[in-house]
Coordinates of C-alpha atoms and ligand atoms in Angstrom, one line a residue:
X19 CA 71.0 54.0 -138.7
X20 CA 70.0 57.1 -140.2
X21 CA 65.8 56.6 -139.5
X22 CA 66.1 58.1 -136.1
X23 CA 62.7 59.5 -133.5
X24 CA 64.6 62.7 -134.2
X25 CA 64.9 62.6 -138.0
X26 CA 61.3 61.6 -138.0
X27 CA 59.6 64.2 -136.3
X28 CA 57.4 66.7 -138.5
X29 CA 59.4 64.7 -141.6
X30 CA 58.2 62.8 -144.5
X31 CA 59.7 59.2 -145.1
X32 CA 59.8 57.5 -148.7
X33 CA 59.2 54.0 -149.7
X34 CA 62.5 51.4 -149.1
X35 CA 63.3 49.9 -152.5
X36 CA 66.7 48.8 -154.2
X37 CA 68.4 49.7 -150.7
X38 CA 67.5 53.3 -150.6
X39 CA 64.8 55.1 -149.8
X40 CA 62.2 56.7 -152.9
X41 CA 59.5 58.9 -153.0
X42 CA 56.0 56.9 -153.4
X43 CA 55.1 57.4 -157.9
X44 CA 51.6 59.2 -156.6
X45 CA 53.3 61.6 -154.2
X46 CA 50.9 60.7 -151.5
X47 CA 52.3 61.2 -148.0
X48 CA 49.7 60.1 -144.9
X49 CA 50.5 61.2 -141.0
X50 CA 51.2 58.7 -138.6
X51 CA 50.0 59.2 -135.2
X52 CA 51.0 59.3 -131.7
X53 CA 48.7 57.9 -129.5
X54 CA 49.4 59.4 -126.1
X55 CA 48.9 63.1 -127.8
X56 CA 46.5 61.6 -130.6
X57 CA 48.4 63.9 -133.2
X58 CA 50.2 63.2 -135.9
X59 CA 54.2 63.0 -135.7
X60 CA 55.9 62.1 -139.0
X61 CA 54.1 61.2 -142.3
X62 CA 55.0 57.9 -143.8
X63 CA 54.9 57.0 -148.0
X64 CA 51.3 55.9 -149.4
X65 CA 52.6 53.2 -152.1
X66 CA 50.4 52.3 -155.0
X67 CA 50.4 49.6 -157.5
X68 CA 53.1 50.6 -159.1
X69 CA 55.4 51.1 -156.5
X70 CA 54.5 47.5 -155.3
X71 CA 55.9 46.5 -158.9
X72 CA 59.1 48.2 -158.2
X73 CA 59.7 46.2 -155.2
X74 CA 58.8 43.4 -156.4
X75 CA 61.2 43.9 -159.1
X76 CA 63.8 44.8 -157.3
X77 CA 63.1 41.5 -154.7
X78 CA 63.0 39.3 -158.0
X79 CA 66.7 40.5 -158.8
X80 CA 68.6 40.6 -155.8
X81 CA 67.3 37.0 -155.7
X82 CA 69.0 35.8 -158.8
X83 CA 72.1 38.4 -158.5
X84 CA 74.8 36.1 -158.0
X85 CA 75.5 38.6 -154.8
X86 CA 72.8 36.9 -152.7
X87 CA 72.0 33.8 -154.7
X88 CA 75.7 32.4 -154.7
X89 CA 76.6 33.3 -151.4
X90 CA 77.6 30.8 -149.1
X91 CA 75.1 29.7 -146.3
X92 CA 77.8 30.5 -143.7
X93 CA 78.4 34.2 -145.4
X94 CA 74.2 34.7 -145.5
X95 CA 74.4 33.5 -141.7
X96 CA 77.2 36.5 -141.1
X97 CA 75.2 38.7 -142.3
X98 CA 71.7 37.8 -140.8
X99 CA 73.4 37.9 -137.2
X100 CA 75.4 40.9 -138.2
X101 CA 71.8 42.5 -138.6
X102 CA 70.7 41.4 -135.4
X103 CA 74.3 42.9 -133.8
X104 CA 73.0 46.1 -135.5
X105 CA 69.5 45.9 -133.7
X106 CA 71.2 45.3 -130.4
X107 CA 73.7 48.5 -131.5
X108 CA 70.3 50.7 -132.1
X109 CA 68.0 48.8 -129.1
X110 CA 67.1 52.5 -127.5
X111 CA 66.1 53.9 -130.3
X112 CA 64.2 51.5 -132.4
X113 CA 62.5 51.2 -128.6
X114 CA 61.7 55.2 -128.9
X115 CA 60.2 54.7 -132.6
X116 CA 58.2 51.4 -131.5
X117 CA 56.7 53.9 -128.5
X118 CA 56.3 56.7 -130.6
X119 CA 54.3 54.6 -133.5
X120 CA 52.3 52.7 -131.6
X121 CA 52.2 53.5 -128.1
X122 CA 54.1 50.5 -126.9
X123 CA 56.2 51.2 -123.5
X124 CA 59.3 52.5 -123.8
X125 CA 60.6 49.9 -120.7
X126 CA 59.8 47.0 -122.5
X127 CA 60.5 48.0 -126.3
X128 CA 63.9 48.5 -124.7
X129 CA 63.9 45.1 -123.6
X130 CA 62.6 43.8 -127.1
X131 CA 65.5 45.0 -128.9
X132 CA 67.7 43.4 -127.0
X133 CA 66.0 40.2 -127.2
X134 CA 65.2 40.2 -130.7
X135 CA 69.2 39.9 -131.6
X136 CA 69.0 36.6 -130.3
X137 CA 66.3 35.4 -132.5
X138 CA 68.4 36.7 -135.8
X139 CA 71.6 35.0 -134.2
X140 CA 69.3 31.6 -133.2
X141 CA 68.5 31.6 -137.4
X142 CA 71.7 33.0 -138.7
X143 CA 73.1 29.6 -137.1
X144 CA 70.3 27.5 -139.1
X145 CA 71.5 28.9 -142.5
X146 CA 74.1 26.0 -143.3
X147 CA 72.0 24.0 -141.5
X148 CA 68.8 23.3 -144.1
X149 CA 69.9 19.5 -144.9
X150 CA 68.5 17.8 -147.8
X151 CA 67.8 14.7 -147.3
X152 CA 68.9 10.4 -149.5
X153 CA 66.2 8.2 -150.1
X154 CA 66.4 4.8 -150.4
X155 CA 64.6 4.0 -153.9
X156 CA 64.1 0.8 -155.4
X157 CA 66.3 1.8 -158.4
X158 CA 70.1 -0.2 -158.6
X159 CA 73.2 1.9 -159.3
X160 CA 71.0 5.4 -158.3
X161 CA 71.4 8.1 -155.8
X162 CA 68.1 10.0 -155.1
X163 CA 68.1 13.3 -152.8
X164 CA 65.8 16.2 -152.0
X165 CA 67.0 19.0 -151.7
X166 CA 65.8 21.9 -149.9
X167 CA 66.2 25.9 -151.4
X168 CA 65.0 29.3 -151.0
X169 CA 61.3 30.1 -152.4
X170 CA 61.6 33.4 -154.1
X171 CA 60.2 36.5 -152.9
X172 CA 58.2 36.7 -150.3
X173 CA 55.8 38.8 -149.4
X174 CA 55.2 39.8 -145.6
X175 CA 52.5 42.0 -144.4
X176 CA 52.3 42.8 -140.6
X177 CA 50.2 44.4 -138.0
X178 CA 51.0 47.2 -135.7
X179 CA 51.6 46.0 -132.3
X180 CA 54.6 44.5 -132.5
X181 CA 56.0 45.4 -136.2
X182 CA 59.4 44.5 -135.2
X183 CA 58.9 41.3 -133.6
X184 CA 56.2 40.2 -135.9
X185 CA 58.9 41.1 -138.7
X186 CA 62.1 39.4 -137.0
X187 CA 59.8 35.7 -136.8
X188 CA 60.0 35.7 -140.1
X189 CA 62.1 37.9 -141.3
X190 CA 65.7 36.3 -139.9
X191 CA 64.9 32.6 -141.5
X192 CA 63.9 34.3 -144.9
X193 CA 67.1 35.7 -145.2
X194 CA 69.0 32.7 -143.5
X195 CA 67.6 30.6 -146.6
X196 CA 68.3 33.1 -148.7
X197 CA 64.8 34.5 -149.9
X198 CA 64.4 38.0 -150.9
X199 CA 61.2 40.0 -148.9
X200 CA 58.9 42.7 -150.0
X201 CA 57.3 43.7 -146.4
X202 CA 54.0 46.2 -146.2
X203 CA 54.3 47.2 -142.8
X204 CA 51.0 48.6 -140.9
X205 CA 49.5 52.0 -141.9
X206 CA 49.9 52.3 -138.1
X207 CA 53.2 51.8 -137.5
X208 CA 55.4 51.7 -140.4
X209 CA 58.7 53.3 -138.8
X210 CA 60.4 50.3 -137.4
X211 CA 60.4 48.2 -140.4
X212 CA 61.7 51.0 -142.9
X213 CA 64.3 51.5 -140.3
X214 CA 65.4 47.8 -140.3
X215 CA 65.6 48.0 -143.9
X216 CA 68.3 50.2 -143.4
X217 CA 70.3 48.2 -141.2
X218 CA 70.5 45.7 -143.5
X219 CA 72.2 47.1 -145.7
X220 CA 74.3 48.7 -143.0
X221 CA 74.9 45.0 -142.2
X222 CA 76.0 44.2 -146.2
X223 CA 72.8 42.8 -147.1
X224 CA 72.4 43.4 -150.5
X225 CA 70.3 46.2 -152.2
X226 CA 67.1 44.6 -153.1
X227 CA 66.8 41.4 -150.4
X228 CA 64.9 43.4 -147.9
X229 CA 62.0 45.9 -149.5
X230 CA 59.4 48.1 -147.6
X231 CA 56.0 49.6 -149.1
X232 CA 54.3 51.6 -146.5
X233 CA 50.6 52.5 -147.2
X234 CA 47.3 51.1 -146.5
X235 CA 45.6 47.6 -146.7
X236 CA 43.1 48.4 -149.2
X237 CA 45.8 50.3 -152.0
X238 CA 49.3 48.8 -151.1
X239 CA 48.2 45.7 -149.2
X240 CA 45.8 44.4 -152.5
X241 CA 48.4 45.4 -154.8
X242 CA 51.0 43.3 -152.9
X243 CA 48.6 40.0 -152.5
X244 CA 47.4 40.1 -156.7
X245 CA 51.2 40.9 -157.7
X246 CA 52.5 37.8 -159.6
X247 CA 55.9 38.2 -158.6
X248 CA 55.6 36.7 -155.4
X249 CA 56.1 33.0 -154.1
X250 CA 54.5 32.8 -150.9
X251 CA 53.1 35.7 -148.1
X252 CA 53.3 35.9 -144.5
X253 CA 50.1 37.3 -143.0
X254 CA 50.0 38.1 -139.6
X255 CA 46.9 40.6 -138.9
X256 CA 43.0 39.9 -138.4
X257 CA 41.1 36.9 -139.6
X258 CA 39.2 39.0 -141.6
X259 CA 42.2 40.6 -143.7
X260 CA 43.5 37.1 -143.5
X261 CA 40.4 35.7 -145.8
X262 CA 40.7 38.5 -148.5
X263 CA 44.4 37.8 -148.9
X264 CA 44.1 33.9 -148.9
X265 CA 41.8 34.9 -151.1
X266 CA 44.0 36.8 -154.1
X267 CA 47.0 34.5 -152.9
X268 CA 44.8 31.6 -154.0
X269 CA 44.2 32.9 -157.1
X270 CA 47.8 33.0 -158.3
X271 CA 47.6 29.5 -156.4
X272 CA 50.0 31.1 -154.4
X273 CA 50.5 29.2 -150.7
X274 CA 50.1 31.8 -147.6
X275 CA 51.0 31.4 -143.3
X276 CA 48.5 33.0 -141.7
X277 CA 48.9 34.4 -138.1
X278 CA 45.5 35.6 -137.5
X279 CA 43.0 36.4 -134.6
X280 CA 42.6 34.9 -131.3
X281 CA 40.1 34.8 -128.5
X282 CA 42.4 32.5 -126.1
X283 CA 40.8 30.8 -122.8
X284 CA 42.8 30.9 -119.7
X285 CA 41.3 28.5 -117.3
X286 CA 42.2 28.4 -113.4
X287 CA 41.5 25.2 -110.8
X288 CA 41.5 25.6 -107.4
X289 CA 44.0 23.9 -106.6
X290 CA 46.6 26.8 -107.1
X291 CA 47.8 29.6 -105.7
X292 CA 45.7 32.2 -106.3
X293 CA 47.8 35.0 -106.2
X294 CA 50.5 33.8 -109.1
X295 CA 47.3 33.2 -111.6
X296 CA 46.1 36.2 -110.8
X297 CA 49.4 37.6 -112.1
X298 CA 49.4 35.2 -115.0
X299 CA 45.6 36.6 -115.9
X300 CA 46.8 40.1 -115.5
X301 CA 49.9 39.8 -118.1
X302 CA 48.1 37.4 -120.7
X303 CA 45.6 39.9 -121.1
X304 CA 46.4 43.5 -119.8
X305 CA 50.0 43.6 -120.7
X306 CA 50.4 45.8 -124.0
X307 CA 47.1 46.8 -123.3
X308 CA 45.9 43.7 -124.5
X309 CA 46.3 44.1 -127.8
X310 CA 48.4 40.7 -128.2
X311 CA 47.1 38.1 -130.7
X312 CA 47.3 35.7 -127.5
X313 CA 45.5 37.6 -125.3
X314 CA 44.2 35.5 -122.7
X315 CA 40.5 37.5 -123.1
X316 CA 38.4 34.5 -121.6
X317 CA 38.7 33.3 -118.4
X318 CA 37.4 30.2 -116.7
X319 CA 37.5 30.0 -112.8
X320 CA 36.3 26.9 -111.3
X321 CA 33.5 27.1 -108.7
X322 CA 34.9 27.0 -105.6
X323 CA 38.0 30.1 -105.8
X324 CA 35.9 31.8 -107.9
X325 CA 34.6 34.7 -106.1
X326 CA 38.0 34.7 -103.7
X327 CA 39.7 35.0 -107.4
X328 CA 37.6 38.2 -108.7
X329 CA 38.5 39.5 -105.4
X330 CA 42.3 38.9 -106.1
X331 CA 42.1 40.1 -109.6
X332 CA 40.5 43.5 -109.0
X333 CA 42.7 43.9 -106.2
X334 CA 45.8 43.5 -108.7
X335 CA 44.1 45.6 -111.4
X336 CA 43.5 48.5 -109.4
X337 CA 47.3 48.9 -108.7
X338 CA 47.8 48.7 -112.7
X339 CA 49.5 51.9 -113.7
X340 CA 47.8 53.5 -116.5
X341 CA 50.0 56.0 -117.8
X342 CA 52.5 57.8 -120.9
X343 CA 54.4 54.9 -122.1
X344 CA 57.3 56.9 -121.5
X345 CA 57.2 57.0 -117.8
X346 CA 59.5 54.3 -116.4
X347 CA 56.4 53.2 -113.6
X348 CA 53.6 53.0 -116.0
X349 CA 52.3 49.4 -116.4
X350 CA 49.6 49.9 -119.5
X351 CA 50.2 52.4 -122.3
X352 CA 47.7 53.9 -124.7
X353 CA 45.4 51.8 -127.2
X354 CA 47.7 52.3 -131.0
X355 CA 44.8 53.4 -132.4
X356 CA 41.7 55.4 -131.8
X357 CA 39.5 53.3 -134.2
X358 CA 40.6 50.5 -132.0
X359 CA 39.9 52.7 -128.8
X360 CA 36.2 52.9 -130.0
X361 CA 36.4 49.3 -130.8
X362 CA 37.3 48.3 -127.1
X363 CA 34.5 50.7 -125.8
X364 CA 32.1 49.2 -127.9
X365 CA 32.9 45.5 -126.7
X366 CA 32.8 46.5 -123.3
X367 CA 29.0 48.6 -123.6
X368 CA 27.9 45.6 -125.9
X369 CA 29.2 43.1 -122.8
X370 CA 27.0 45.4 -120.2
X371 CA 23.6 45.4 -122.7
X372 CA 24.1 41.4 -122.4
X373 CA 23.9 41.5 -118.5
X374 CA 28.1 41.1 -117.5
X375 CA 28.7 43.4 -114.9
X376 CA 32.2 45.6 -114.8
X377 CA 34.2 44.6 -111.9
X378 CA 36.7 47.2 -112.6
X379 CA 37.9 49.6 -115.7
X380 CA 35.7 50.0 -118.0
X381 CA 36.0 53.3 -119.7
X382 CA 38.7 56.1 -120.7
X383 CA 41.1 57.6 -117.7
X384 CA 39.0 60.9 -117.0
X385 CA 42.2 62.8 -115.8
X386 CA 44.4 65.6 -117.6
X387 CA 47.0 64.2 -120.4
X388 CA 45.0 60.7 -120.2
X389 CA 42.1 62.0 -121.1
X390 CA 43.8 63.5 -124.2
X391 CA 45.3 60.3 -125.8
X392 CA 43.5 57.0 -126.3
X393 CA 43.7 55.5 -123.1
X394 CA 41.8 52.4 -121.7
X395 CA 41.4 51.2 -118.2
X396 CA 42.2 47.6 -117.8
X397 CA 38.4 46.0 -117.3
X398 CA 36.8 42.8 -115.7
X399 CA 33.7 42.2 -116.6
X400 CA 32.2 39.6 -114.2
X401 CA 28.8 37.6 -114.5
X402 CA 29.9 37.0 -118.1
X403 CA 29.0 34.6 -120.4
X404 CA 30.4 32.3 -123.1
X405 CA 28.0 33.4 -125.9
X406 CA 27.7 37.0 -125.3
X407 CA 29.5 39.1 -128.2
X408 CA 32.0 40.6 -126.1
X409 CA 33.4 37.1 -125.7
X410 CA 33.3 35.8 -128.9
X411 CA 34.9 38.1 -130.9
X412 CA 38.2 39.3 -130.7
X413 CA 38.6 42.3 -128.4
X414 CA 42.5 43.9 -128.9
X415 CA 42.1 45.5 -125.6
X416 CA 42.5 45.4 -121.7
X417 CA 39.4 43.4 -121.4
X418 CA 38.3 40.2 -119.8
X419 CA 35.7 38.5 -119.2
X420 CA 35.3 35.7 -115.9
X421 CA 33.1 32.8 -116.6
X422 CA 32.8 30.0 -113.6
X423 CA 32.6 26.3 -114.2
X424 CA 32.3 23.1 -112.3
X425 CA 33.7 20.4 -113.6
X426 CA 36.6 19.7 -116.2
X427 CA 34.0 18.3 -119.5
X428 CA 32.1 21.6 -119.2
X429 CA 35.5 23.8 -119.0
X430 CA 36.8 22.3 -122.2
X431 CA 33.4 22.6 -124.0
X432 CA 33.2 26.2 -122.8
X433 CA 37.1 26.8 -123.8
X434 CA 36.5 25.2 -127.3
X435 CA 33.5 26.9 -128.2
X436 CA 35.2 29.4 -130.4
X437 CA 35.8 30.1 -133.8
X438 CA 39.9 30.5 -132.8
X439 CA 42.5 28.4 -131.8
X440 CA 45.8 30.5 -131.1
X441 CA 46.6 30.1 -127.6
X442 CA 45.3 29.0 -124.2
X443 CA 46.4 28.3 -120.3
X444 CA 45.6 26.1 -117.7
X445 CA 46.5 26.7 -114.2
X446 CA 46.7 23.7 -111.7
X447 CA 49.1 21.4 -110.0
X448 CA 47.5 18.2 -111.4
X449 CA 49.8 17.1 -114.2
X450 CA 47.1 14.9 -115.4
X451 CA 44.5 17.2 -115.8
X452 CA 47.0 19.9 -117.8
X453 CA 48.0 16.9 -119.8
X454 CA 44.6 16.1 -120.6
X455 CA 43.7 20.0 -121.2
X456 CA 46.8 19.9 -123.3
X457 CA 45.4 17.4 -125.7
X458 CA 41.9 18.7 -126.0
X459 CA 42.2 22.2 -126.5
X460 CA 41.7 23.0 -129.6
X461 CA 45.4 26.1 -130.1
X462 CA 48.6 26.0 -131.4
X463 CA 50.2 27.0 -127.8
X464 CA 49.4 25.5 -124.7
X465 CA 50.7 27.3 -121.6
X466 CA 50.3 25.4 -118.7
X467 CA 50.9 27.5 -115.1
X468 CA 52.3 30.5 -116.9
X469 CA 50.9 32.8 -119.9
X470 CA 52.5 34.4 -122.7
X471 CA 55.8 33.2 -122.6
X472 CA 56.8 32.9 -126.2
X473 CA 60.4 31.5 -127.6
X474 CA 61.3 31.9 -130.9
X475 CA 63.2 27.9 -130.5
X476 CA 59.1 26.6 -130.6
X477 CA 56.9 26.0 -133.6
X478 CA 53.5 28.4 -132.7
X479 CA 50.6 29.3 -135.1
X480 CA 46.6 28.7 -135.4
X481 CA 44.3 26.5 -135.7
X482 CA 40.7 26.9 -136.9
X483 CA 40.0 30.8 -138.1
X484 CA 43.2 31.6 -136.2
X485 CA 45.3 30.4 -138.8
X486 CA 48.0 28.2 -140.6
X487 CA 51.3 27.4 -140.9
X488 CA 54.3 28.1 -138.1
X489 CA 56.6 30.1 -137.2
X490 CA 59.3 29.1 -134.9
X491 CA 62.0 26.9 -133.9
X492 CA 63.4 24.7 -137.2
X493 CA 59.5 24.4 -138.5
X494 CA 59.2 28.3 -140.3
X495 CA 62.8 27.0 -142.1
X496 CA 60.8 24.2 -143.8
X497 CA 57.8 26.7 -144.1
X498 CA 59.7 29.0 -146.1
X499 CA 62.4 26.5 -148.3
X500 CA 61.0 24.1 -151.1
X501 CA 62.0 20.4 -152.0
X502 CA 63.4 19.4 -154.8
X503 CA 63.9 15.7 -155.9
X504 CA 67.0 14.7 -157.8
X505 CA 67.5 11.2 -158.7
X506 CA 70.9 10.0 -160.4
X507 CA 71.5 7.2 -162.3
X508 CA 75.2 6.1 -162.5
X509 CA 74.7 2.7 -163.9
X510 CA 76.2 4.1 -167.5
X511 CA 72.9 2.3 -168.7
X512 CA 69.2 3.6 -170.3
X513 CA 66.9 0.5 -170.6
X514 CA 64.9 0.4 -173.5
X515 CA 61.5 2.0 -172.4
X516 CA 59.4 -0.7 -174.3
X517 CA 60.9 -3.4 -172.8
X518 CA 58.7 -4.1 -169.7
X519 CA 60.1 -6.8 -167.2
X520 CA 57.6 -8.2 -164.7
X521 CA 58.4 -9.0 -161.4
Ligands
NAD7 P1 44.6 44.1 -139.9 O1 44.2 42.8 -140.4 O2 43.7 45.2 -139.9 O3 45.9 44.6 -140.7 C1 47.1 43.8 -140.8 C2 47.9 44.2 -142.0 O4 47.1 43.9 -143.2 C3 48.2 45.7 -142.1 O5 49.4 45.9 -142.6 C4 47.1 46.2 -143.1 O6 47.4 47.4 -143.8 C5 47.0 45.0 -144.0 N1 45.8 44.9 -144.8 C6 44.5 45.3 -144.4 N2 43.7 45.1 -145.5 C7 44.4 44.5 -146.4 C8 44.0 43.9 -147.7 N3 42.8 44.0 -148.2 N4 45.0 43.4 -148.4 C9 46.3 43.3 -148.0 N5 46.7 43.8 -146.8 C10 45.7 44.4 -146.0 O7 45.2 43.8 -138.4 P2 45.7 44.8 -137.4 O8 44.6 45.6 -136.8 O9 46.9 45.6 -138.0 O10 46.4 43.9 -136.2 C11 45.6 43.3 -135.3 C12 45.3 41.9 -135.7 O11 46.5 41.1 -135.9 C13 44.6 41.1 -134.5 O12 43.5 40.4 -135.1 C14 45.6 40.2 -134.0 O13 45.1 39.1 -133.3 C15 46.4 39.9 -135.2 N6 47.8 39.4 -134.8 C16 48.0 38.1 -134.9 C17 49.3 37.6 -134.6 C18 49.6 36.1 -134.6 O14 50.8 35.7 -134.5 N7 48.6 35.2 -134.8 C19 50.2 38.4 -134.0 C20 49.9 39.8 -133.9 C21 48.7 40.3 -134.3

């Protein structure tokens, strides 16, 4: 891998099309940022319409070159896991350019890359594994069979904080079923995915499969979602992005899966130890900052633990490292971005005007190097309610808010009473109750005594303004392969088409 933190630094990176990288047609360069120092580090490709063209072109004929399009299933599987060997080989440094992009720590981008391997080996092994399926017509003397093949091109346009994971969900069974990609990584963190674009063709992907055209949402990202070329797009960003390009997508009645917004509800009984879902509170919504889609950012306590369970939870924040995400003991890097910094701030003043109160956090680290980068304390914000704003809309930051209830009908009102439906917990020992919470939550993951533990094996998406379609386990193969019907007829016979028999 030639993309290396090194060969970034101070340096300007093209565009990814054809299996090489090109400079952008407006020679528009923009600086990326690092947010511990809040400068910028490397300056990343603006593409325009035109460019988008070009990778669409280039997706369009790499999918009909006989190299990709008649290669076997089991040679496309090679390849995808040969990829994720090639992560694995380049783990420490595709860490260092996730940390450097987006503020991510270092500790556990290191750990990502070496988990995401698994996820490209997990759908390198579904490539020859697509089955079609018979069906038993009325019809004598005739076979009838779907079968099930790649889409196209597909377009993929990600967020910043997690690029590379957000990428590799979709990403590995693309290629398994042999679609081609055109991907518009974030304005905010493009490095990773022009990187992996590299490594496929390190890995003998072939020139075209796997494009990247880095720019903004508003130039690249339009161009990308009005472009006729492309057969579906995964989204995964905000709900309100995710309206504008269902929006265009429609319009060239082009399908979409959305992975959009979430304002998740994490509800505790009494009945459990307090101590392990204070932990489980703490790493749904303060690890990476909080700015995880599934952010656990509402929290239900019932009546009884609920001022021993504050207690517990500002007693675990306060030991919460805030610190470089460099530093081996820090526990919560930077905010990735410092319109997202003033975003967080504003949530958590708007949550004060309503009447919450701020248990803990609450504002910027005053102190030396913090103080210079866009830093957020993790913050609870007590005496909160359902319906103020802080708690309705999407945060993207180390915020929550504690809401007490009394029985179980008012918690899954409260829990419900959003306009998402990503993910939500439940913590208690009565398998009843968690079934019945199960069932009547209204999210497309239901953790039940734990909290943000994803696998790539299981289907998870939206509901409601959170989103649609899955990604995951065998499902994301159906999501991104088509059906075709076949029917034979091998009785060496036409019947006369005006000739109607009744039955
Ligand atoms: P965003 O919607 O601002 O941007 C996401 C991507 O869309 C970026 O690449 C951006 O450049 C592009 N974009 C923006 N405007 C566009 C337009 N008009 N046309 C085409 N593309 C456009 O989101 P973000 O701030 O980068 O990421 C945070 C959001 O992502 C949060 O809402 C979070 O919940 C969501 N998210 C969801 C999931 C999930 O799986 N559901 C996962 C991660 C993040």
């Amino acid at each position: 891998m030639k993309t290396t933190v090194k060969s970034l630094e101070g340096s300007r990176q093209g565009l990814f099309i054809d299996g090489a990288f090109v400079a952008p047609s407006s020679g528009l360069y923009v600086p990326s940022y690092d947010p511990t120092t809040a400068e910028p580090w490397y300056e990343f490709a603006q593409g325009d319409a035109a460019d988008v063209d070009s990778a669409v072109r280039s997706a369009k004929a790499a999918f009909v070159n006989p190299a990709w399009r008649r290669m076997t299933q089991t040679e496309r599987g090679k390849l995808v896991r040969r990829l994720g060997e090639l992560v694995l080989e380049n783990a420490d440094e595709l860490a260092m350019i996730e940390c450097r992009d987006n503020g991510k720590l270092l500790k556990e981008m290191r750990a990502q890359m070496r988990a995401i391997p698994d996820s490209y080996l997990y759908f390198a092994g579904m490539a020859d594994k697509l089955l079609g399926e018979t069906i038993p017509v009325n019809k004598l003397d005739s076979l009838n069979f779907n079968l099930r093949e790649p889409l196209g091109v597909i377009g993929m346009i990600i967020p910043w904080n997690s690029p590379m994971m957000m990428l590799t969900g979709t990403l590995a069974p693309c290629l398994a079923i042999g679609n081609t990609i055109v991907v518009k990584p974030s304005e905010h963190a493009t490095a990773s995915s022009l990187a992996l674009a590299e490594l496929a063709i390190e890995a003998g992907i072939p020139p075209g499969v796997i494009n990247v055209v880095s720019g903004d949402g508003a130039t690249t990202g339009e161009a990308l979602t009005r472009h006729p070329g492309i057969t579906k797009y995964v989204f995964t960003g905000s709900t309100f992005t995710g309206r504008k390009i269902a929006g265009n997508a429609a319009h060239n009645l082009v399908p979409c899966q959305m992975e959009l917004g979430g304002k998740s509800p994490h509800v505790i009984f009494s009945d459990v130890d307090i101590d392990r879902a204070v932990n489980g509170v703490v790493s749904g919504v303060f690890a990476a900052a909080g700015q995880t889609c599934v952010a656990g950012s509402r929290c239900f306590v019932e009546q009884p633990i609920y001022n021993r369970f504050v207690e517990a939870l500002v007693e675990r924040t306060r030991r919460i490292k805030v610190g470089h995400p460099q530093v081996e003991v820090t526990d919560i890097g930077p905010i990735a971005l410092a319109s997202q910094l003033a975003k967080v701030e504003d949530y958590v003043g708007s949550g004060v005007r309503e009447g919450a109160k701020v248990a803990i956090g609450g504002r910027k680290p005053q102190n030396g190097e913090l103080a210079r980068g866009w830093y957020f304390e993790p913050t609870v914000l007590v005496e909160a309610r359902n319906d103020m704003r802080f708690m309705r809309e999407e945060i993207f930051g180390p915020v929550v808010g504690i809401v007490p209830f009394k029985t179980e009908e008012e918690m899954i009102e409260l829990a419900n009473d959003t306009e998402y439906g990503l993910a939500s917990g439940i913590w208690t020992k009565d398998i009843d109750r968690a079934m019945r919470f199960a069932r009547n939550i209204d999210a497309g993951t239901v953790w039940i005594n734990t909290y943000r533990s994803a696998a790539y094996m299981s289907a998870n998406g939206g509901m409601k303004n959170s989103g649609y379609g899955r990604r995951g386990g065998f499902e994301v193969m159906r999501e991104f392969s088509r059906l075709k019907n076949v029917l034979i007829d091998y009785s060496g016979a036409m019947q006369d088409p005006f000739v109607i028999r009744l039955r």
